[in-house]
Amino acid sequence: MASQNSTASNPGMSLNDDDDLRVAAETVHTKPLWEQMAKLNPPFPNPTCIPHIWRYNDIRPILVRAGDLISEKKAERRVLMLTNPARDAPYTTDTIYAGLQLVMPNETAPAHRHVAFAMRFIIEGQGGFTAVHGKRINMQRGDVILTPTWNWHDHGKDGSGPMIWLDGLDLPNFRHFPVHFVEHYADPRYPAENVDTSNSPIVFPWDKMQKKLDEGVKVNGWRSEDYLKADGRPVSKILGGCAEILEEGSSSPGLRETASSVYHVVEGSGYTVIDGERIEWQRGDTFCIPTWKKYQHTAAGDAGSVYLYRFHDKPMLSALGFYRVEGQDIEGLVSD
Ligand code: 1HN
């Protein structure tokens, strides 16, 4: 009879080196942690996505041409997704999706609802509307309109010319939590009544936001104002938003944080330095800041005030205890 230590009863004893071990480990669906330790425990937050700018002048003609070639009925939503060069859709950053959506006159982007949350920044056009769970909201340039989870929503447009806006959704999360699904409404439109957009909890009119930015106290010419619900909470548990002003020639404070962001240039021109790389921008452009990339915006010295719209994943990271800014007292992050 073979002893306890023989290779017959203890096949591990027949393994002679690393390679043998790796191959044998895989036959029983295991892998050595020690080969991946550094990758799983990086010394700093480690985005896959890279900084990138999507220039409106490059994208707009293609999007508008899609208005001729792709019917709204076929598309359901006529969108060019802003895909990060380092990843495929739905990643604009590793946690945020952004896309530019077009609706042409007399079209209907049909009613549906889904788990994902959307916040939309209106870039251009007149006569566009979105109906969110029975409330029809006219779109005006600069407004931010929310589509909360599971609300029925459809979009449409009267008048002439294109309506274009920037969508922000929390889609990347659903790669981790495969709990996203959609329901289509039986009719193209969900019944809706017009609402006063100056007094709706899901609309943030630009004129109000601009007034706050213009009149508020600035730090070296820069100020940021959050989009918050009436009770002070962020617009969703996952995504938050803000708008920023930079007076001519001024700069924002340099920041390195775990939140990632998508920025859109509402007005003016300037540049952002992201981990030493300078990206020039102008009105209509959209760019992303991956996690832990140091960034600082500067308004051009000869083109008036700059206004930026930003959405980010700070609410989600804060709720999970993952939000962190370079320079803060990190002992305060020790959890009990
Ligand atoms: C969606 O429902 C809309 O309703 C926009 O406008 C973009 C991207 C992925 C999944 C659903 C919309 C979307 C989306």
XYZ file of C-alpha atoms and ligand atoms in Angstrom:
350
model
C 0.000 0.000 0.000
C 1.322 3.487 -0.953
C 2.300 5.759 1.917
C 0.488 9.053 2.625
C 3.353 11.043 1.061
C 3.658 9.159 -2.166
C 2.966 11.057 -5.398
C 0.027 8.748 -6.073
C -1.991 10.035 -3.128
C -0.433 13.527 -3.151
C -0.042 14.599 -6.771
C 1.347 17.963 -5.603
C 4.621 16.228 -4.824
C 5.198 15.579 -8.506
C 5.282 19.316 -9.270
C 8.833 20.529 -9.549
C 8.701 24.263 -10.342
C 6.588 27.412 -10.922
C 5.438 26.312 -14.346
C 4.295 22.912 -13.124
C 2.450 24.642 -10.308
C 0.695 27.143 -12.562
C -0.428 24.472 -15.021
C -1.659 22.181 -12.249
C -3.429 25.076 -10.483
C -5.320 25.871 -13.653
C -6.540 22.290 -14.021
C -8.474 22.804 -10.778
C -9.627 26.333 -11.725
C -7.300 28.238 -9.452
C -4.561 30.786 -10.094
C -1.565 31.877 -8.018
C -2.293 35.234 -6.373
C 1.425 35.924 -6.029
C 1.690 36.367 -9.802
C -0.977 39.088 -9.798
C -0.401 40.724 -6.443
C 1.072 43.954 -7.833
C -1.691 44.290 -10.413
C -4.441 43.701 -7.840
C -2.838 46.024 -5.313
C -1.559 48.993 -7.368
C 0.203 51.768 -5.450
C -2.217 54.382 -6.894
C -5.706 54.402 -8.422
C -5.209 52.880 -11.798
C -7.594 53.914 -14.601
C -7.758 52.004 -17.858
C -9.318 55.025 -19.578
C -7.095 57.858 -20.744
C -7.708 61.606 -20.979
C -9.383 62.492 -24.262
C -11.233 65.349 -25.946
C -14.163 64.963 -28.351
C -14.251 68.077 -30.547
C -17.710 69.305 -31.416
C -16.676 70.631 -34.828
C -15.426 67.150 -35.807
C -18.391 65.199 -34.449
C -21.346 67.466 -35.274
C -21.287 66.969 -39.091
C -21.260 63.185 -38.656
C -24.067 63.278 -36.106
C -26.165 65.569 -38.304
C -25.563 63.269 -41.293
C -26.827 60.391 -39.148
C -30.042 62.426 -39.070
C -30.394 61.729 -42.830
C -29.116 58.171 -42.911
C -30.425 56.590 -39.715
C -34.110 56.875 -38.926
C -35.082 57.582 -35.330
C -37.398 54.578 -35.487
C -34.487 52.331 -36.428
C -32.055 53.894 -33.974
C -34.440 54.169 -30.972
C -31.883 56.748 -29.765
C -29.698 58.464 -32.373
C -26.480 58.831 -30.444
C -22.758 58.943 -31.125
C -21.232 57.474 -27.986
C -18.060 59.184 -26.735
C -15.915 56.076 -26.436
C -12.633 56.324 -24.621
C -9.697 55.462 -26.950
C -8.467 52.927 -24.372
C -11.799 51.051 -24.098
C -14.936 50.227 -26.034
C -18.440 51.585 -25.322
C -19.991 52.233 -22.853
C -16.806 53.625 -21.329
C -16.153 57.356 -21.594
C -14.328 57.002 -18.318
C -14.122 53.703 -16.429
C -17.303 54.628 -14.539
C -19.152 57.107 -16.780
C -20.862 56.947 -20.157
C -21.377 60.029 -22.346
C -22.937 60.419 -25.776
C -24.141 63.125 -28.149
C -27.774 62.658 -29.106
C -29.620 64.143 -32.090
C -33.349 64.545 -32.643
C -34.650 66.047 -35.899
C -38.011 67.831 -36.374
C -41.172 65.725 -36.086
C -39.291 62.690 -34.822
C -40.071 60.566 -31.811
C -37.425 58.784 -29.788
C -39.918 56.220 -28.460
C -40.892 55.851 -24.819
C -38.979 53.385 -22.695
C -37.690 53.137 -19.166
C -34.647 51.508 -17.661
C -32.621 51.127 -14.522
C -29.854 53.470 -15.694
C -30.021 57.121 -14.647
C -29.484 59.858 -17.234
C -28.604 63.532 -16.983
C -28.683 65.596 -20.180
C -27.028 68.896 -21.014
C -28.731 70.734 -23.884
C -26.161 71.943 -26.423
C -28.104 73.391 -29.347
C -31.441 73.645 -31.110
C -34.939 74.923 -30.538
C -38.296 73.228 -30.141
C -36.914 70.030 -28.609
C -38.639 68.372 -25.699
C -38.258 65.338 -23.498
C -41.171 63.794 -21.645
C -40.152 62.263 -18.338
C -42.802 60.153 -16.619
C -45.734 62.248 -17.800
C -44.045 65.682 -17.684
C -43.150 67.262 -21.019
C -40.108 69.514 -20.688
C -38.992 71.986 -23.343
C -35.261 71.846 -23.913
C -33.335 75.111 -23.799
C -29.634 75.523 -24.436
C -27.633 75.058 -21.236
C -30.390 73.355 -19.268
C -29.680 70.121 -17.394
C -32.579 67.661 -17.422
C -32.664 64.490 -15.339
C -34.189 61.139 -16.220
C -34.311 59.280 -12.905
C -34.267 55.487 -12.735
C -37.284 53.678 -14.145
C -39.073 56.839 -15.330
C -40.771 56.486 -18.712
C -39.139 58.863 -21.204
C -39.379 59.822 -24.857
C -37.922 62.725 -26.821
C -39.217 64.805 -29.706
C -38.909 68.035 -31.604
C -41.025 70.739 -33.263
C -39.702 73.545 -35.483
C -36.744 73.386 -37.817
C -33.133 72.251 -37.456
C -31.390 69.712 -35.236
C -31.626 69.379 -31.446
C -28.412 68.094 -29.890
C -27.575 67.314 -26.307
C -24.967 65.547 -24.193
C -26.202 62.451 -22.371
C -24.515 61.291 -19.162
C -25.435 57.844 -17.848
C -24.152 55.450 -15.205
C -23.928 52.565 -17.706
C -20.433 51.248 -16.866
C -21.723 50.172 -13.453
C -23.937 47.612 -15.105
C -20.857 45.752 -16.276
C -20.248 44.998 -12.603
C -23.875 44.651 -11.554
C -25.685 42.884 -14.420
C -29.025 44.216 -13.244
C -29.812 46.689 -15.996
C -32.892 46.220 -18.104
C -35.310 48.164 -20.246
C -39.070 48.121 -20.743
C -40.608 49.508 -23.947
C -43.895 51.388 -23.784
C -46.681 50.090 -26.037
C -47.041 53.460 -27.830
C -44.257 55.701 -29.133
C -45.152 58.371 -26.558
C -45.998 58.040 -22.895
C -48.916 60.408 -22.131
C -47.508 63.701 -20.855
C -48.537 67.232 -19.946
C -46.418 70.388 -20.306
C -44.687 71.571 -17.149
C -43.147 74.850 -16.071
C -39.428 74.119 -16.478
C -38.473 76.962 -14.144
C -40.118 75.028 -11.331
C -39.409 71.338 -11.906
C -37.280 69.120 -9.641
C -35.726 67.445 -12.689
C -34.782 70.608 -14.628
C -31.899 72.957 -13.858
C -32.316 75.989 -16.124
C -29.083 77.545 -17.354
C -30.080 81.140 -16.585
C -30.398 80.304 -12.862
C -27.106 78.426 -12.815
C -25.278 81.162 -14.697
C -26.592 83.794 -12.252
C -25.255 81.783 -9.291
C -21.858 81.471 -10.962
C -21.711 85.130 -11.966
C -22.816 86.497 -8.606
C -21.110 84.044 -6.245
C -17.748 84.629 -4.585
C -14.836 83.384 -6.687
C -11.478 81.990 -5.673
C -8.897 83.539 -7.987
C -11.551 83.955 -10.660
C -12.955 80.391 -10.377
C -16.181 79.116 -8.862
C -18.066 75.812 -8.970
C -21.778 75.253 -8.218
C -23.284 71.812 -7.747
C -26.558 70.676 -9.273
C -28.455 69.540 -6.175
C -31.990 68.413 -5.434
C -34.203 70.613 -3.247
C -33.123 68.637 -0.153
C -29.429 69.179 -0.918
C -28.664 65.700 -2.192
C -26.788 65.088 -5.471
C -28.885 64.409 -8.574
C -28.417 60.644 -8.238
C -26.797 58.124 -5.907
C -24.184 57.460 -8.582
C -23.671 60.576 -10.703
C -23.424 64.194 -9.665
C -22.955 67.390 -11.604
C -21.768 70.948 -11.346
C -21.059 74.000 -13.466
C -17.947 76.119 -13.195
C -16.989 79.650 -14.146
C -13.451 80.753 -14.932
C -13.038 84.454 -15.449
C -10.886 85.484 -18.399
C -7.303 84.309 -17.874
C -7.974 82.573 -14.542
C -7.296 78.966 -13.502
C -9.115 76.426 -11.364
C -7.253 74.866 -8.415
C -5.203 71.841 -9.543
C -6.865 68.675 -8.306
C -6.136 64.959 -8.169
C -9.108 62.936 -6.915
C -10.564 59.457 -7.195
C -13.687 60.775 -8.939
C -13.599 60.734 -12.715
C -15.351 63.435 -14.721
C -16.716 64.411 -18.086
C -16.466 68.123 -18.867
C -18.353 70.044 -21.536
C -17.439 73.567 -22.644
C -20.580 75.677 -22.445
C -18.965 79.003 -23.351
C -15.500 80.366 -24.026
C -12.165 78.731 -24.722
C -9.042 77.717 -22.878
C -7.125 74.610 -21.937
C -6.814 71.909 -19.299
C -3.548 70.363 -18.197
C -4.126 66.704 -17.312
C -1.104 64.988 -15.740
C 1.157 67.357 -17.665
C -0.659 67.031 -21.004
C -2.272 70.227 -22.299
C -5.622 69.907 -24.061
C -7.018 73.022 -25.765
C -10.778 73.375 -25.915
C -13.540 75.618 -27.153
C -17.317 75.860 -26.938
C -19.063 72.553 -27.643
C -16.084 70.313 -26.884
C -16.317 67.497 -24.345
C -13.357 65.950 -22.526
C -12.797 63.388 -19.802
C -10.641 63.216 -16.687
C -9.959 59.630 -15.573
C -9.531 58.869 -11.893
C -6.400 60.191 -10.144
C -5.211 62.310 -13.088
C -4.205 65.740 -11.832
C -6.107 68.420 -13.702
C -6.319 72.192 -13.851
C -8.360 74.353 -16.223
C -7.305 77.766 -17.536
C -9.531 80.246 -19.387
C -8.013 81.982 -22.418
C -6.833 85.502 -21.662
C -8.763 87.179 -24.469
C -12.150 85.484 -24.815
C -14.290 86.415 -21.823
C -15.498 84.138 -19.048
C -15.501 80.382 -19.513
C -18.424 78.244 -18.355
C -17.967 74.497 -17.981
C -20.530 71.801 -17.270
C -19.253 68.692 -15.494
C -20.680 65.387 -14.408
C -18.831 62.904 -12.224
C -19.133 59.775 -10.081
C -18.437 61.454 -6.741
C -21.794 60.501 -5.110
C -21.137 56.816 -5.763
C -17.519 56.941 -4.622
C -18.396 58.943 -1.499
C -21.216 56.567 -0.551
C -18.848 53.618 -0.868
C -16.040 55.338 1.059
C -13.771 55.521 -2.025
C -13.714 59.285 -2.545
C -10.301 60.770 -1.916
C -8.402 63.910 -2.906
C -4.633 64.214 -3.029
C -3.403 66.157 -0.032
C -6.210 65.290 2.378
C -5.417 63.746 5.754
C -5.463 60.078 4.744
C -5.625 58.846 8.340
C -9.178 60.220 8.239
C -9.953 57.480 5.701
C -9.356 54.720 8.245
C -12.716 53.012 8.644
C -14.099 51.636 11.895
C -31.085 55.924 -23.404
O -32.266 55.425 -23.014
C -31.007 57.250 -23.838
O -33.271 57.729 -23.383
C -29.793 57.771 -24.219
O -32.131 59.210 -24.417
C -28.651 57.000 -24.207
C -27.587 54.860 -23.794
C -27.678 53.556 -23.417
C -28.863 53.011 -22.994
C -30.007 53.776 -22.966
C -32.233 58.119 -23.875
C -28.730 55.657 -23.798
C -29.945 55.113 -23.382
